[in-house]
PDB file of C-alpha atoms and ligand atoms in Angstrom:
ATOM      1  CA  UNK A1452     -15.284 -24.906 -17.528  1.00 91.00           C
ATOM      2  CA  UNK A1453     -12.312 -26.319 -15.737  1.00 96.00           C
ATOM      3  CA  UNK A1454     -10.833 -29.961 -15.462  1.00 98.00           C
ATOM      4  CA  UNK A1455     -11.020 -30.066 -11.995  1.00 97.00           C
ATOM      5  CA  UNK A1456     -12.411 -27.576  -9.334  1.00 96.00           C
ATOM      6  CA  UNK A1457     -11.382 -24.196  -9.740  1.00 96.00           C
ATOM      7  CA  UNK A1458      -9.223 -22.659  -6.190  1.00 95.00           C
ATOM      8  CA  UNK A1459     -11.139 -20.976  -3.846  1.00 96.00           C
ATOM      9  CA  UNK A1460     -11.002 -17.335  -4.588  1.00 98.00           C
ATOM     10  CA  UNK A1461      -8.332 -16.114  -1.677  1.00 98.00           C
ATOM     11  CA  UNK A1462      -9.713 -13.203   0.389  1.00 98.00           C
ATOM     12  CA  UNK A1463      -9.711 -11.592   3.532  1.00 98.00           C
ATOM     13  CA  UNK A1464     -12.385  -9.848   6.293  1.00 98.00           C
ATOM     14  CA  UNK A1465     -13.381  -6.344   5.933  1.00 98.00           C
ATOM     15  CA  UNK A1466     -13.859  -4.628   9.365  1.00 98.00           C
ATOM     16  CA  UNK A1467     -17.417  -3.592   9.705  1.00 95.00           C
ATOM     17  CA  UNK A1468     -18.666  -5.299   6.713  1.00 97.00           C
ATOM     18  CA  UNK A1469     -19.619  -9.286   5.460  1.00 97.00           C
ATOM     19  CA  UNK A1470     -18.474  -8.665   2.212  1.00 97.00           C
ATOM     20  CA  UNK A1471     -14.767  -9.693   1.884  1.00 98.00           C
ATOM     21  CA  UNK A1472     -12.028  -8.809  -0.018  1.00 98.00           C
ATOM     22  CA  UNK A1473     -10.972 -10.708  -2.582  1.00 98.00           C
ATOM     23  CA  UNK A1474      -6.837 -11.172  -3.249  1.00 98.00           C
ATOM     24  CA  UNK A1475      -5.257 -10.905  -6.693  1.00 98.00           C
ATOM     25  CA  UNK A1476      -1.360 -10.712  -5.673  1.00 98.00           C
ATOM     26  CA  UNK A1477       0.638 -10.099  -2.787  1.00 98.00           C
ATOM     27  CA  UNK A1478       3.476  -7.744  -3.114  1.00 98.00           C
ATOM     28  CA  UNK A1479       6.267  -6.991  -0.464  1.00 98.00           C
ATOM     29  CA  UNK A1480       8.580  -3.920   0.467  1.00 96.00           C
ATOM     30  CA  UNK A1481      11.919  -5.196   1.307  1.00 93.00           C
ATOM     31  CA  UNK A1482      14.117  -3.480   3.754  1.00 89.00           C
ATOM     32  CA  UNK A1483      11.842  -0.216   4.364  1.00 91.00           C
ATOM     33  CA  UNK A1484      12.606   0.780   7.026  1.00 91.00           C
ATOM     34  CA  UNK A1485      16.827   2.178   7.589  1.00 88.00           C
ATOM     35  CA  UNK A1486      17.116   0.743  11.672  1.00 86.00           C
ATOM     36  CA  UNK A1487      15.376  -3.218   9.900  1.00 84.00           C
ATOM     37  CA  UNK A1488      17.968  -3.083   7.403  1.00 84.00           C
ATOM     38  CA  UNK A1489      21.078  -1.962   9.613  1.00 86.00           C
ATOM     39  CA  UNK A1490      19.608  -4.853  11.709  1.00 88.00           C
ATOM     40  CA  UNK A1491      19.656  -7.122   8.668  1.00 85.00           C
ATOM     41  CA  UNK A1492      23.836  -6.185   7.769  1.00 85.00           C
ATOM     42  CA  UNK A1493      22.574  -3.550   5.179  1.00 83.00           C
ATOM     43  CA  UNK A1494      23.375   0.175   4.175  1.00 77.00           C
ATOM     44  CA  UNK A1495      20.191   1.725   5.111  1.00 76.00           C
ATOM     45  CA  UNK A1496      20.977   3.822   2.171  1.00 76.00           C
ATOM     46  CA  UNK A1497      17.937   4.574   0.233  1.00 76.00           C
ATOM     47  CA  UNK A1498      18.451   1.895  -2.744  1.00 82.00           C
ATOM     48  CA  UNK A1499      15.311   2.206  -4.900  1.00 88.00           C
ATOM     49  CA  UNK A1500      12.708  -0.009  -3.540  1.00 91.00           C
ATOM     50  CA  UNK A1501      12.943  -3.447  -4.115  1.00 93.00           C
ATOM     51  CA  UNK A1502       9.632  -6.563  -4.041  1.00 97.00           C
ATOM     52  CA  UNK A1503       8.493 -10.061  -3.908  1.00 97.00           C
ATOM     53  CA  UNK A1504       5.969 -12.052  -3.515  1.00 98.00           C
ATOM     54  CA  UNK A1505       3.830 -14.268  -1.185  1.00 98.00           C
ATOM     55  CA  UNK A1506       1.069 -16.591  -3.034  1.00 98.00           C
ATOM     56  CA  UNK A1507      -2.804 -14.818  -2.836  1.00 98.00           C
ATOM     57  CA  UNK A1508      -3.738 -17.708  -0.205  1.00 98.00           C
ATOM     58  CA  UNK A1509      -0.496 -17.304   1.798  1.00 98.00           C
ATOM     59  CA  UNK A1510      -2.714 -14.607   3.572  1.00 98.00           C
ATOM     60  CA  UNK A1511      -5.636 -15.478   6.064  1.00 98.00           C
ATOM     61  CA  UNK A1512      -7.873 -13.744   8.524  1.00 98.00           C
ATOM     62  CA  UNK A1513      -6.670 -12.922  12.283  1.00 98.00           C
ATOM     63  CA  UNK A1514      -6.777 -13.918  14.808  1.00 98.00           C
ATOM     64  CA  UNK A1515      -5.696 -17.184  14.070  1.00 98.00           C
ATOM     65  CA  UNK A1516      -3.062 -19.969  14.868  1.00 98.00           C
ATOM     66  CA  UNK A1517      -0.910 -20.464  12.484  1.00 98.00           C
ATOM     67  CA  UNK A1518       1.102 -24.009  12.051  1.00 98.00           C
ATOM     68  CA  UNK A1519       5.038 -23.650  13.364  1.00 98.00           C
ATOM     69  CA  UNK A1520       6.043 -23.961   9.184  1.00 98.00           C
ATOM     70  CA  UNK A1521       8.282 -27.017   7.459  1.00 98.00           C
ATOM     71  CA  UNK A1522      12.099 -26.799   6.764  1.00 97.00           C
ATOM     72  CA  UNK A1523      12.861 -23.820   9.257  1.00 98.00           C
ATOM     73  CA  UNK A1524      14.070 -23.553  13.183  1.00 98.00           C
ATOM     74  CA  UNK A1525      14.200 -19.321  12.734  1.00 98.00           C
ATOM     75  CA  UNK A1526      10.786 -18.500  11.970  1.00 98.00           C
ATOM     76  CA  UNK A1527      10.155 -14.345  12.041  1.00 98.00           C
ATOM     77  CA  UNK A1528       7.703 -11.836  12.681  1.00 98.00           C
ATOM     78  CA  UNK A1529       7.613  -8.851  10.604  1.00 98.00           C
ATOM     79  CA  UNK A1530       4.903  -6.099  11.725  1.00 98.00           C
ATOM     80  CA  UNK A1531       3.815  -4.343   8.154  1.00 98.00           C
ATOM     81  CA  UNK A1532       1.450  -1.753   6.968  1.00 98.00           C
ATOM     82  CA  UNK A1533      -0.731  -2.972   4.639  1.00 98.00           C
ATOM     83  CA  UNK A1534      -2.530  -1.779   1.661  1.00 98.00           C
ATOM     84  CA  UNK A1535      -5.159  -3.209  -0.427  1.00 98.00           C
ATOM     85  CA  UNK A1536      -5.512  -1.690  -4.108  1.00 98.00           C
ATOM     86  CA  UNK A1537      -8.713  -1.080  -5.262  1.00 98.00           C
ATOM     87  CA  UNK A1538      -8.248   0.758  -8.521  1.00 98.00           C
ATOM     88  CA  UNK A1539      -5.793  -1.009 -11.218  1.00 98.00           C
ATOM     89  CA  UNK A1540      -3.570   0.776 -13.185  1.00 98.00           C
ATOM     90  CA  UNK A1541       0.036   1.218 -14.261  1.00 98.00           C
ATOM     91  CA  UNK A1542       3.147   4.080 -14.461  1.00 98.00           C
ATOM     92  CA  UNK A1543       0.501   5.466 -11.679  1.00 98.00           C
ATOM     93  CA  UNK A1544       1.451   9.192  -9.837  1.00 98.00           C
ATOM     94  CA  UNK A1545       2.764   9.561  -6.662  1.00 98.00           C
ATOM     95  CA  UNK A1546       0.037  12.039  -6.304  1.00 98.00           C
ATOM     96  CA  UNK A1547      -2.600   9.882  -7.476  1.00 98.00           C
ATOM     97  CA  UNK A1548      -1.847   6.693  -5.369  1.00 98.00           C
ATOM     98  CA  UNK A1549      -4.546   7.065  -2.716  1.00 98.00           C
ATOM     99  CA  UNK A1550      -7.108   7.184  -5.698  1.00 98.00           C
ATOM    100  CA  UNK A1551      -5.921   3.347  -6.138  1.00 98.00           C
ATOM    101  CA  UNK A1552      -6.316   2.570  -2.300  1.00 98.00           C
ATOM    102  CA  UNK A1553      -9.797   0.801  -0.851  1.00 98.00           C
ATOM    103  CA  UNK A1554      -8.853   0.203   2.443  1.00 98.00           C
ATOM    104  CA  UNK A1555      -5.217  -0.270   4.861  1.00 98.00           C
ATOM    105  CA  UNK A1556      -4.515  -2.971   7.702  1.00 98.00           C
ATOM    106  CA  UNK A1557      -1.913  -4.316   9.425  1.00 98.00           C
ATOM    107  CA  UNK A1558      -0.250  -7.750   8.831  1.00 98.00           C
ATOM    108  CA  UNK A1559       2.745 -10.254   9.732  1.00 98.00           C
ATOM    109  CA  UNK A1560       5.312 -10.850   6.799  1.00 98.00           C
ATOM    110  CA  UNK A1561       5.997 -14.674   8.864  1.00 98.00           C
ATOM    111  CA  UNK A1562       9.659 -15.286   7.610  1.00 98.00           C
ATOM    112  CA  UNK A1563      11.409 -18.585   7.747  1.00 98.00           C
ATOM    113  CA  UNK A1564      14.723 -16.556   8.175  1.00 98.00           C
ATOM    114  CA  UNK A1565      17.571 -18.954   8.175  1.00 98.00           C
ATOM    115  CA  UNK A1566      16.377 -20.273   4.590  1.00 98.00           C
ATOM    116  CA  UNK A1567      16.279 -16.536   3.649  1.00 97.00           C
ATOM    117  CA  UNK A1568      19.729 -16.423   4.894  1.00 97.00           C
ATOM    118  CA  UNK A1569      20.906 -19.432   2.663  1.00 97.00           C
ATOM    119  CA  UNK A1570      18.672 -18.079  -0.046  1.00 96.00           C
ATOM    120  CA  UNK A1571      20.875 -14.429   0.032  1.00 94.00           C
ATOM    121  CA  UNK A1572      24.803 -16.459   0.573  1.00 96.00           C
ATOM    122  CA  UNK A1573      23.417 -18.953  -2.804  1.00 97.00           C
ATOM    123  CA  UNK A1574      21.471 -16.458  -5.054  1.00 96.00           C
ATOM    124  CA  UNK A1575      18.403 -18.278  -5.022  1.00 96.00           C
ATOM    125  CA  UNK A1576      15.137 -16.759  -4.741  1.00 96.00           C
ATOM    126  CA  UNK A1577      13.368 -15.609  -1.344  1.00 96.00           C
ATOM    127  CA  UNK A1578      10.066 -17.783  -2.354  1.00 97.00           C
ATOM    128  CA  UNK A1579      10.277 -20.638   0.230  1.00 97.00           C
ATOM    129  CA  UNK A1580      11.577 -17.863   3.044  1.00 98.00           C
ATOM    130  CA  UNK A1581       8.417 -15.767   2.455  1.00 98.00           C
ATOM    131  CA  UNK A1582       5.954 -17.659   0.388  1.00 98.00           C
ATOM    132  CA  UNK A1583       4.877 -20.691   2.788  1.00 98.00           C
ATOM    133  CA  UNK A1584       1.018 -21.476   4.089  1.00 98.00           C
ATOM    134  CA  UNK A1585      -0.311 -19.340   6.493  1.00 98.00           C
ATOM    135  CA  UNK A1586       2.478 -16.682   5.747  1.00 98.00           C
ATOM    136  CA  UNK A1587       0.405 -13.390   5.979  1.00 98.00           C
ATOM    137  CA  UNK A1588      -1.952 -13.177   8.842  1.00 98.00           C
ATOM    138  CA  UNK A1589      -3.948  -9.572   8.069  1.00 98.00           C
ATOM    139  CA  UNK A1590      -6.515  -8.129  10.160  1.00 98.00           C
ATOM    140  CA  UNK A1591      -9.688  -6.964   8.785  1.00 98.00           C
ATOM    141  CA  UNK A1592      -9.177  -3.899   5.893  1.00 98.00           C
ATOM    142  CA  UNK A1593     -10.523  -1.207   6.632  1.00 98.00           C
ATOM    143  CA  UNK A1594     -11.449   1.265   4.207  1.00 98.00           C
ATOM    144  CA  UNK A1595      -9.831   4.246   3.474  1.00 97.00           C
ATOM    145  CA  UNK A1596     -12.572   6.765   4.800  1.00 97.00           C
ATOM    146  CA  UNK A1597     -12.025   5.294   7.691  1.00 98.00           C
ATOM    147  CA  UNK A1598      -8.146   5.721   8.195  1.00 98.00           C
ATOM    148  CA  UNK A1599      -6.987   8.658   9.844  1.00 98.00           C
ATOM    149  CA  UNK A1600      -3.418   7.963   8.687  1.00 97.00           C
ATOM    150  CA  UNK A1601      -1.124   5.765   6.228  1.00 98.00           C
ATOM    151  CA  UNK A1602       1.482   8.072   6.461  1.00 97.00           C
ATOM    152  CA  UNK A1603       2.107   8.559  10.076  1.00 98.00           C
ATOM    153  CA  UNK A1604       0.689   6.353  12.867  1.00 98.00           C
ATOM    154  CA  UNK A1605       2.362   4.075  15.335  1.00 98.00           C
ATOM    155  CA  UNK A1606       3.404   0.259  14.187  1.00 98.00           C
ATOM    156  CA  UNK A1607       3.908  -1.856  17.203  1.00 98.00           C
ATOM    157  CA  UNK A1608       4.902  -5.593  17.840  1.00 98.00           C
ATOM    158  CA  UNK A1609       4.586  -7.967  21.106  1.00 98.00           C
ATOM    159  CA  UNK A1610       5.408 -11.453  21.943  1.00 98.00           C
ATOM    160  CA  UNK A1611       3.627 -12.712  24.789  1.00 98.00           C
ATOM    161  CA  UNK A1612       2.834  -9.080  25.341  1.00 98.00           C
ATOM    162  CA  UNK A1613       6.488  -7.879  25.882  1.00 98.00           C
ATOM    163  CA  UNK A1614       6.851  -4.973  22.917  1.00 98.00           C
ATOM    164  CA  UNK A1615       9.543  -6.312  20.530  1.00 98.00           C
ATOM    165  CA  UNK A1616       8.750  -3.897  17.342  1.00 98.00           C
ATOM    166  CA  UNK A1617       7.803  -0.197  18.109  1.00 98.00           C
ATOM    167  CA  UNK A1618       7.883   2.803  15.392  1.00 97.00           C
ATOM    168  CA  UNK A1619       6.125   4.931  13.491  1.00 97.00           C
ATOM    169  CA  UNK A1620       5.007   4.272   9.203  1.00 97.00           C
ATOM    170  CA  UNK A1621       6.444   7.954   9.141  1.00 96.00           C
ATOM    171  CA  UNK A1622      10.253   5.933   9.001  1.00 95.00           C
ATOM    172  CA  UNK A1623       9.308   4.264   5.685  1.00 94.00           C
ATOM    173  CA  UNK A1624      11.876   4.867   3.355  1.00 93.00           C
ATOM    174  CA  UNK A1625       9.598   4.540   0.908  1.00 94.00           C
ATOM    175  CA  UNK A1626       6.418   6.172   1.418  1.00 96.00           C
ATOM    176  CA  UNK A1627       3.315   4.262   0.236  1.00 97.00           C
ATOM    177  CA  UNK A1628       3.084   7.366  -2.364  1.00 97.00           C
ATOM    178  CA  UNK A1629       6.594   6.230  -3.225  1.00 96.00           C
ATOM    179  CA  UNK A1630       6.405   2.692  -3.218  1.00 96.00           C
ATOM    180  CA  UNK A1631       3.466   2.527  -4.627  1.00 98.00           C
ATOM    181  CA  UNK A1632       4.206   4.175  -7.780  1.00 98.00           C
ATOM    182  CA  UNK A1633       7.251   2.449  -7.931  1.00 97.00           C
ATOM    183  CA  UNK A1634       5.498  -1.436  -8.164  1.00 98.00           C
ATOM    184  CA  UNK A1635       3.023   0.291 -10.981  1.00 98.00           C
ATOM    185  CA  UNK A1636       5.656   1.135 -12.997  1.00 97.00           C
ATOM    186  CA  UNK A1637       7.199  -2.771 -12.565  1.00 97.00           C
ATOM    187  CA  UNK A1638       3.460  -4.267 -12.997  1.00 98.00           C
ATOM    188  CA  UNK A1639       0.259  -3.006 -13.891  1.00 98.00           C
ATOM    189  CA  UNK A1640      -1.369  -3.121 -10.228  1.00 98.00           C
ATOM    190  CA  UNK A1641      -5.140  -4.497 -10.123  1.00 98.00           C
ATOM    191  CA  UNK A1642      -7.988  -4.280  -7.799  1.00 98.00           C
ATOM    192  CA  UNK A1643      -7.120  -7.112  -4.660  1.00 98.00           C
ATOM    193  CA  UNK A1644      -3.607  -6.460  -4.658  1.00 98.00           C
ATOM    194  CA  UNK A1645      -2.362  -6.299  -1.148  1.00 98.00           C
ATOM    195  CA  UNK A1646       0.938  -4.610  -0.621  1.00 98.00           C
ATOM    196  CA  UNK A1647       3.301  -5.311   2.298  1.00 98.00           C
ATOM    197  CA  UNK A1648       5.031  -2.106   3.029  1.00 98.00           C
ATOM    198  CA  UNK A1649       7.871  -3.442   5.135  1.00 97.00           C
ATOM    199  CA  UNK A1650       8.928  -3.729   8.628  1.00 97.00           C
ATOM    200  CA  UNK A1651      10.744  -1.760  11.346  1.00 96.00           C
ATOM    201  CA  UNK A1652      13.462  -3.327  13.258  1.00 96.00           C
ATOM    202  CA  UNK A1653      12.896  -5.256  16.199  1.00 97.00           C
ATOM    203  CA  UNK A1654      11.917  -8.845  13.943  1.00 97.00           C
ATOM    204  CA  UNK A1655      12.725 -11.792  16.307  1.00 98.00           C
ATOM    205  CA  UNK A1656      11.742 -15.815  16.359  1.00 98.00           C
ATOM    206  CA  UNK A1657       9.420 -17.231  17.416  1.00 98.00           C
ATOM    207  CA  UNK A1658       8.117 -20.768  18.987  1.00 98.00           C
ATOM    208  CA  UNK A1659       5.475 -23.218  19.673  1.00 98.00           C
ATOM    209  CA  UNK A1660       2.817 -21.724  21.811  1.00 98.00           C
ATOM    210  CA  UNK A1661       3.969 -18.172  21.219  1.00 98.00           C
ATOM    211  CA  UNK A1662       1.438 -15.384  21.149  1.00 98.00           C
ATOM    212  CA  UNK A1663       1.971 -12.290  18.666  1.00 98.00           C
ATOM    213  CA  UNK A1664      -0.174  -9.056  18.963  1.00 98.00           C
ATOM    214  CA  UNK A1665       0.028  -6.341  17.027  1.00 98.00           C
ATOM    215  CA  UNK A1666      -1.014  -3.344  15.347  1.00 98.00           C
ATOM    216  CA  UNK A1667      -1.065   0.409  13.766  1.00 98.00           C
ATOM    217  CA  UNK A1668      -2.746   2.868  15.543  1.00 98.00           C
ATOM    218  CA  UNK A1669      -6.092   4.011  14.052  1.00 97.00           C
ATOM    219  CA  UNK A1670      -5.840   1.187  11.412  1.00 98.00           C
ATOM    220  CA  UNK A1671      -6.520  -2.156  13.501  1.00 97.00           C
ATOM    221  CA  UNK A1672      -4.657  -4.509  15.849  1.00 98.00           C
ATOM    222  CA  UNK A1673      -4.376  -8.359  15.416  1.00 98.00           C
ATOM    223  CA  UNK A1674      -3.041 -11.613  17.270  1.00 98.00           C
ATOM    224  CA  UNK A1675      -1.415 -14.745  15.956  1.00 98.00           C
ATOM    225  CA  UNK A1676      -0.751 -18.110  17.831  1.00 98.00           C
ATOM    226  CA  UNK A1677       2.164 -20.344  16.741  1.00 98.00           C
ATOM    227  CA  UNK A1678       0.553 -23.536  16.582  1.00 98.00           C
ATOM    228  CA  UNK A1679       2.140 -26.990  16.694  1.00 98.00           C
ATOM    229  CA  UNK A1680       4.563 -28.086  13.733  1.00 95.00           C
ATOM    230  CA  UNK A1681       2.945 -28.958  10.304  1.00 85.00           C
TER     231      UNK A1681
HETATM  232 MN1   MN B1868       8.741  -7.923   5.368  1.00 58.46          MN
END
């Protein structure tokens, strides 16, 4: 018993399937990729991994059209691998990730950039830059028997069809073995945590009536229209 209506239980489509997928957490790979953070005025060095977060119902089923957010004029794509964890558990093996995996799509990390820029020059948190509504358009999971690959396949970007984002999840630097044991050993991961694995350089703005396709090979493709401003 609640005192009001308990939330909706967030969740997204699973390809072939009606059942959905229901989202505990969103976690996000910063900087995996070295050419996104040379882009971003880093060292691609390879720091240990570093994550936030997005709210579960930041994320929502594609295609869509997403409202142009609040409080930004520099708002981002960032193509990403993603990974849904079926199987909890903590301090988990590099070897023994893919036991924890159900299923891998591909996603947007939306980024209201110049308030992550102000967030990085004042030491404030990246919440409002990457946690707003509608932040994570994901296409349908799809289960893990049916990925050929979440270690090597292609990760492409378009706007309006002209290819802004174009690598391979091979240049992670931090595999999803890698990563992935890394976050269990932060938090104890649970089934319906999504993980964001990062993007490849190439992230751009984007407007008003703007069209965003995208995808991994083998994994699934997706499109997002920028709707008018909320
Ligand atoms: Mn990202």
């Amino acid at each position: 018993m609640y005192v009001f209506d308990a939330p909706p239980q967030a969740s997204l489509a699973v390809l072939g399937s009606d059942a959905r997928l229901p989202i505990r957490r969103i976690f996000c790979v910063g900087r995996n990729y070295a050419a996104h953070a040379v882009e971003m005025g880093k060292d691609p060095e390879r720091d240990p991994p570093f994550f936030f977060t997005k709210p579960a119902d930041a994320a929502l089923d594609t295609p869509c059209t997403i409202p142009y957010p609040p409080l930004t004029d520099d708002l981002h794509y960032e193509i990403e691998l993603i990974i849904a964890i079926g199987k909890g558990g903590s301090n988990i093996a590099e070897s023994d990730v893919f036991d924890h995996i159900w299923g891998a799509s591909v996603g947007v990390d939306m980024t209201r950039r110049d308030l992550q820029w102000a967030a990085k020059e004042n030491g404030h948190p990246w919440d409002m830059a990457k946690g707003f509504d509608y932040s994570a358009p994901i296409a349908p999971i799809v289960p893990m028997a049916d990925v050929p690959s979440v270690e090597d396949a292609r990760i492409w970007l378009a706007v309006n069809r002209e290819i802004k984002q174009d690598a391979n999840i091979s240049q992670l630097t931090w595999s999803v073995r890698e990563h992935i044991a890394t976050l269990s050993r932060a938090v104890t991961l649970a089934p319906g945590d999504i993980i964001m694995t990062g993007t490849p350089a190439g992230v751009g703005a984007v407007n008003t009536g703007d069209v965003i396709t995208g995808g991994v090979d083998g994994i699934g493709e997706l499109e997002v229209t920028i709707g008018a401003k909320a």
